[in-house]
Short mmCIF file of C-alpha atoms in Angstrom, two decimals:
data_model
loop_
_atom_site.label_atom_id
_atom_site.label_comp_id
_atom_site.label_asym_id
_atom_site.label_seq_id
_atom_site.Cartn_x
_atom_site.Cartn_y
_atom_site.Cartn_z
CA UNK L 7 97.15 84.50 102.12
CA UNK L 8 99.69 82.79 100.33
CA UNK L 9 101.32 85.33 97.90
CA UNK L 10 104.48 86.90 95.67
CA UNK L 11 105.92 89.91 97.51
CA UNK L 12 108.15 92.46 95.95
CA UNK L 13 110.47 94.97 97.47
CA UNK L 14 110.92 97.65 96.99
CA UNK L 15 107.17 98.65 95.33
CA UNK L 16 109.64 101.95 93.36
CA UNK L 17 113.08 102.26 93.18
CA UNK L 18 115.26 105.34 91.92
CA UNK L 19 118.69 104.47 91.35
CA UNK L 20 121.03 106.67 89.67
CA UNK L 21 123.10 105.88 86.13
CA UNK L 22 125.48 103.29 86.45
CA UNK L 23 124.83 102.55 90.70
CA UNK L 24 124.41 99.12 91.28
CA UNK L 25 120.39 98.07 92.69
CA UNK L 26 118.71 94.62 93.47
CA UNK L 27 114.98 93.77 93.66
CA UNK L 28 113.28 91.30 96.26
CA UNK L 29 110.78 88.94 95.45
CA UNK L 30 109.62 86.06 98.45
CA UNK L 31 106.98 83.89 98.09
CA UNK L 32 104.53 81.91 100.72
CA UNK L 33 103.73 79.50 97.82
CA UNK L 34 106.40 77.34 98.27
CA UNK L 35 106.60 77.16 94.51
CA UNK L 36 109.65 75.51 92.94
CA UNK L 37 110.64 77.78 89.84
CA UNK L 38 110.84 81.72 89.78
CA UNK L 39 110.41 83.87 87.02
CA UNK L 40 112.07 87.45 86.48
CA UNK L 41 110.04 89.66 83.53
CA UNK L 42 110.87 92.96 82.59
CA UNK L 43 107.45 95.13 81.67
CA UNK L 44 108.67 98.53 79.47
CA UNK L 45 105.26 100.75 79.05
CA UNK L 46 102.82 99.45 77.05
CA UNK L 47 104.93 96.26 76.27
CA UNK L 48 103.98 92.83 77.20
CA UNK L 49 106.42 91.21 80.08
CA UNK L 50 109.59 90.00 78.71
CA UNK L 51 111.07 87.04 80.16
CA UNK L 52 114.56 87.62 81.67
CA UNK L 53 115.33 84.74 83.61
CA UNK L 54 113.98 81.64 85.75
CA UNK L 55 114.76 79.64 88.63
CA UNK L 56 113.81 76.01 88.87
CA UNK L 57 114.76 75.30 92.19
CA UNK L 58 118.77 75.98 92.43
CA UNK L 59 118.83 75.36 88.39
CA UNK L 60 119.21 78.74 86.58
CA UNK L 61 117.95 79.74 83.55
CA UNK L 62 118.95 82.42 81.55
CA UNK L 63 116.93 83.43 78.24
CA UNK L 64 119.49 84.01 75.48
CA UNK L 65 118.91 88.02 74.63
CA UNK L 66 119.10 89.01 78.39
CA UNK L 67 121.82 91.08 78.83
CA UNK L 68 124.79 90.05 81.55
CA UNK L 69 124.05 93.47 83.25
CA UNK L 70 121.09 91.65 84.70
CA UNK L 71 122.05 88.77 87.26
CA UNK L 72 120.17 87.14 89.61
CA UNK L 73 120.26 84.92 92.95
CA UNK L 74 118.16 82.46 94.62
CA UNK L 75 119.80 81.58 98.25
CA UNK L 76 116.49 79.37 99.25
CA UNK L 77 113.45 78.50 98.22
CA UNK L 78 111.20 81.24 99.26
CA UNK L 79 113.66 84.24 97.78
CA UNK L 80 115.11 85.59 94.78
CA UNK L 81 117.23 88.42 93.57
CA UNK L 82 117.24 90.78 90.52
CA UNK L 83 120.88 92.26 90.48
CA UNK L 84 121.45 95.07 87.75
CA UNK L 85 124.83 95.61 87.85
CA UNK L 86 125.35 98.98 85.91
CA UNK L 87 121.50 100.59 85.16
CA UNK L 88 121.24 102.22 82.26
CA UNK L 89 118.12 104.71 80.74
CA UNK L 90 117.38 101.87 78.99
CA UNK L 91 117.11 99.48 82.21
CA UNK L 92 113.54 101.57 83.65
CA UNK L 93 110.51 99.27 83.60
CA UNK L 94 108.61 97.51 86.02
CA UNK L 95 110.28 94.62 86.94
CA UNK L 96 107.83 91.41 87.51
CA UNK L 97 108.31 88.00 89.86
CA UNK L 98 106.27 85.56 89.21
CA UNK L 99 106.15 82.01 90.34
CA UNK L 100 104.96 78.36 89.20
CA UNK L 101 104.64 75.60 91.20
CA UNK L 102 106.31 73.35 88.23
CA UNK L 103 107.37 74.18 84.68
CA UNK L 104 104.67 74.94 82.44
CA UNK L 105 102.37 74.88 85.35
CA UNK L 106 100.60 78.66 85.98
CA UNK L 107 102.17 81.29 87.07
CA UNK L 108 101.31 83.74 89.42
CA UNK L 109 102.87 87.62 89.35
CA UNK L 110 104.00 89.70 92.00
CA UNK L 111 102.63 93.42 91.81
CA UNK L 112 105.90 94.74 90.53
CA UNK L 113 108.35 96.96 91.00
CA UNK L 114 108.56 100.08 89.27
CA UNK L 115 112.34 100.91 88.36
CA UNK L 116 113.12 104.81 87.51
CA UNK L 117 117.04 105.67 86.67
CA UNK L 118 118.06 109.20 86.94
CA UNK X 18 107.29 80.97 64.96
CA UNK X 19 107.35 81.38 68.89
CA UNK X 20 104.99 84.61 68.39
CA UNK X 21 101.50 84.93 69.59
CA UNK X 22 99.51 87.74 67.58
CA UNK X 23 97.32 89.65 69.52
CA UNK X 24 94.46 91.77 68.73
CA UNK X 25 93.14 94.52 68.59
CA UNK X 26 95.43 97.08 70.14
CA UNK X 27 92.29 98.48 71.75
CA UNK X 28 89.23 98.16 72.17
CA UNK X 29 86.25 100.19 73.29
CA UNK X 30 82.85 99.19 74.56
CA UNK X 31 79.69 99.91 76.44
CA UNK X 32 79.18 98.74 79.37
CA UNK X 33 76.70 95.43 79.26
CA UNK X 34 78.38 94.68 76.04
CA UNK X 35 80.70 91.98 74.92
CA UNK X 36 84.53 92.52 74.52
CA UNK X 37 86.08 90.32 72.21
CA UNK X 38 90.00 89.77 72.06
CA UNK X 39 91.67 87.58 69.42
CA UNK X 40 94.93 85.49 69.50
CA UNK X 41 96.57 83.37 66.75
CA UNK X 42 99.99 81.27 67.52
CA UNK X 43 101.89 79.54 64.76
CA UNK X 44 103.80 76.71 67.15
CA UNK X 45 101.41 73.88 67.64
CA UNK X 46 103.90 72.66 69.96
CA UNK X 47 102.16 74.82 72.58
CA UNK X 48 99.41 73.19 74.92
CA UNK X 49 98.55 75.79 77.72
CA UNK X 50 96.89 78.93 76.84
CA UNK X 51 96.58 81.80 79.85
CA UNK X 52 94.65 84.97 79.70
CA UNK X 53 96.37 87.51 82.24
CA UNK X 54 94.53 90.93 83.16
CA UNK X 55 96.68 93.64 84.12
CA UNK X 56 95.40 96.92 85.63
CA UNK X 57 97.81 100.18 85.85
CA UNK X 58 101.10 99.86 88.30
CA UNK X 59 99.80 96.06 89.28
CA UNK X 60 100.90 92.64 88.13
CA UNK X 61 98.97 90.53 85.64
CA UNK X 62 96.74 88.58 87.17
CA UNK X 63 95.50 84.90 85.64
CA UNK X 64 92.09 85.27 84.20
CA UNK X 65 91.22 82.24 82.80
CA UNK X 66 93.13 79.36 81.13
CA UNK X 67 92.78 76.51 78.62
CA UNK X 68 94.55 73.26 76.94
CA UNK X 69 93.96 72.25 73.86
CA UNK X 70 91.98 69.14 74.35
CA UNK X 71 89.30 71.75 74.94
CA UNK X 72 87.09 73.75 72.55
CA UNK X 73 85.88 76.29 75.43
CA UNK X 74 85.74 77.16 78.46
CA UNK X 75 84.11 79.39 80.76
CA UNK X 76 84.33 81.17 84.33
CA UNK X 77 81.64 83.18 85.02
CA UNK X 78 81.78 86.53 82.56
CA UNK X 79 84.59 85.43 81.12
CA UNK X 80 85.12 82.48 77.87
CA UNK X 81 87.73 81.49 76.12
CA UNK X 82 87.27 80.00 72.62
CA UNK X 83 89.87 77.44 71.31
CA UNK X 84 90.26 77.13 67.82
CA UNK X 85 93.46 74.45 67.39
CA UNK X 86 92.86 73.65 63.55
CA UNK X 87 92.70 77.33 63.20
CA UNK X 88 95.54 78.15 65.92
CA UNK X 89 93.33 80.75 67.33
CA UNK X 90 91.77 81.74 70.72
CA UNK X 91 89.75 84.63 71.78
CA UNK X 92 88.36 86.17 75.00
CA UNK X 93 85.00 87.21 75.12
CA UNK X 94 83.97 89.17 78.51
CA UNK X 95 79.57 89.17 78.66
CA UNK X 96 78.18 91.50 80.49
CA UNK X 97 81.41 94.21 80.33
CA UNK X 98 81.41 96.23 83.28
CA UNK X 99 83.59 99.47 84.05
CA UNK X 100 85.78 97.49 86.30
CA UNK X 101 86.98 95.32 83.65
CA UNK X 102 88.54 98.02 82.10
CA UNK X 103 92.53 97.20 81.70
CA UNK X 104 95.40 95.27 79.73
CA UNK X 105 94.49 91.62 78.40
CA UNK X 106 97.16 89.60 77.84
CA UNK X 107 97.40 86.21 75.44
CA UNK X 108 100.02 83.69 76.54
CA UNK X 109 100.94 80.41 75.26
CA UNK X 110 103.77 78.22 76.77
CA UNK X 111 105.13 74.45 76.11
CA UNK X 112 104.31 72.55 79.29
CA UNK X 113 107.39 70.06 78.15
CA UNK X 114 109.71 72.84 78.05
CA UNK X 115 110.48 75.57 79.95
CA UNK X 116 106.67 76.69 80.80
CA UNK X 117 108.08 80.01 79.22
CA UNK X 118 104.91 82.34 78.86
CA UNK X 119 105.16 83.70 75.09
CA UNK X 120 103.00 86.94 75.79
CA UNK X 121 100.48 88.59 72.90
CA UNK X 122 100.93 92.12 72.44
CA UNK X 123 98.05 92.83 74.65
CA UNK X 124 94.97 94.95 74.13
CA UNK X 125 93.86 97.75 76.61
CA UNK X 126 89.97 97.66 76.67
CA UNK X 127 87.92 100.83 78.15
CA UNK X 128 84.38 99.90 79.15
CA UNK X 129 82.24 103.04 79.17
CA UNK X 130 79.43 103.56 81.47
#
């Protein structure tokens, strides 16, 4: 079944060490999404990808980077977690701008 | 004037009953409308969507009601079963633009047996 994978489904990552998420797709859907879900929050928009063009929304912080090396792939990097960084951490993907988009299951960030 | 109001907070109901969720958006630049259901540790999941050119429209249990003098739309769930308890989220996004979902708070509805 075509799908959005994420990797790892929990991370732990200690104050200030360096972690990146995985997301892949089998969609073969041309823009990415990266949301950030804190507890009882709606999603958050960080960041997209359409195709190789990034997008970055204007109140996400430059701790959070991100990477697309193909199509099918795409990277959260958070440079320097803080307390504040722990929340699930959604892909989604959308076969055009504006068109729907379809989320990963997570993954569910914890920083000790 | 990007918001989408969402509500209620929470909502309970029997089970056979109908849930009702309400959303109310203030750009009328928006044109796609999404209803996402989200159950604990998962990722939202499309419910149901509409465009304005629309007044309603239903998949099976589920409706949405479009309102675009009004800038309102609702979810109604018929039938509500135990399984459908879980997070609703509104969205509203510019097609034009971005596609950037602009979430509702969401509402977390328990359906009691």
């Amino acid at each position: 079944d075509a799908m959005v994978i994420q990797n790892p489904r929990y991370q732990v990552t200690q104050f200030g060490k360096p972690v990146t998420l995985s997301c892949s797709q089998t969609l073969n859907h041309n823009v990415m999404y990266w949301y950030q879900q804190k507890s009882s929050q709606a999603p958050k928009l960080l960041f997209h990808y359409y195709d190789k063009d990034f997008n970055n929304e204007a109140d996400t912080p430059d701790n959070f980077q991100s990477r697309r090396p193909n199509t099918s792939f795409c990277f959260l990097d958070i440079r320097s977690p803080g307390l504040g960084d722990a929340a699930m951490y959604l892909c989604a993907t959308g076969q055009a701008r504006g068109s729907t988009q379809y989320f990963g299951p997570g993954t569910r960030l914890t920083v000790l | 004037q990007q918001q989408v109001k969402q509500s209620p907070q929470s909502l309970i109901v029997q089970k056979g009953g109908i849930s009702i969720i309400n959303c109310a958006y203030e750009n009328t630049a928006f044109d796609y409308f999404p209803w996402y259901q989200q159950f604990p540790g998962k990722g939202p999941a499309l419910l149901i969507a509409i465009r304005p050119d629309v007044s309603e429209k239903k998949e099976g249990r589920f409706t949405i009601s479009f309102n675009k003098s009004a800038k309102q739309f609702s979810l109604h769930i018929m039938d509500s079963q135990p399984g459908d308890s879980a997070t609703y989220f509104c969205a509203a996004s510019m097609t034009s633009n971005t596609g950037k979902l602009i979430f509702g708070q969401g509402t977390t509805l328990q359906v009691k047996p």
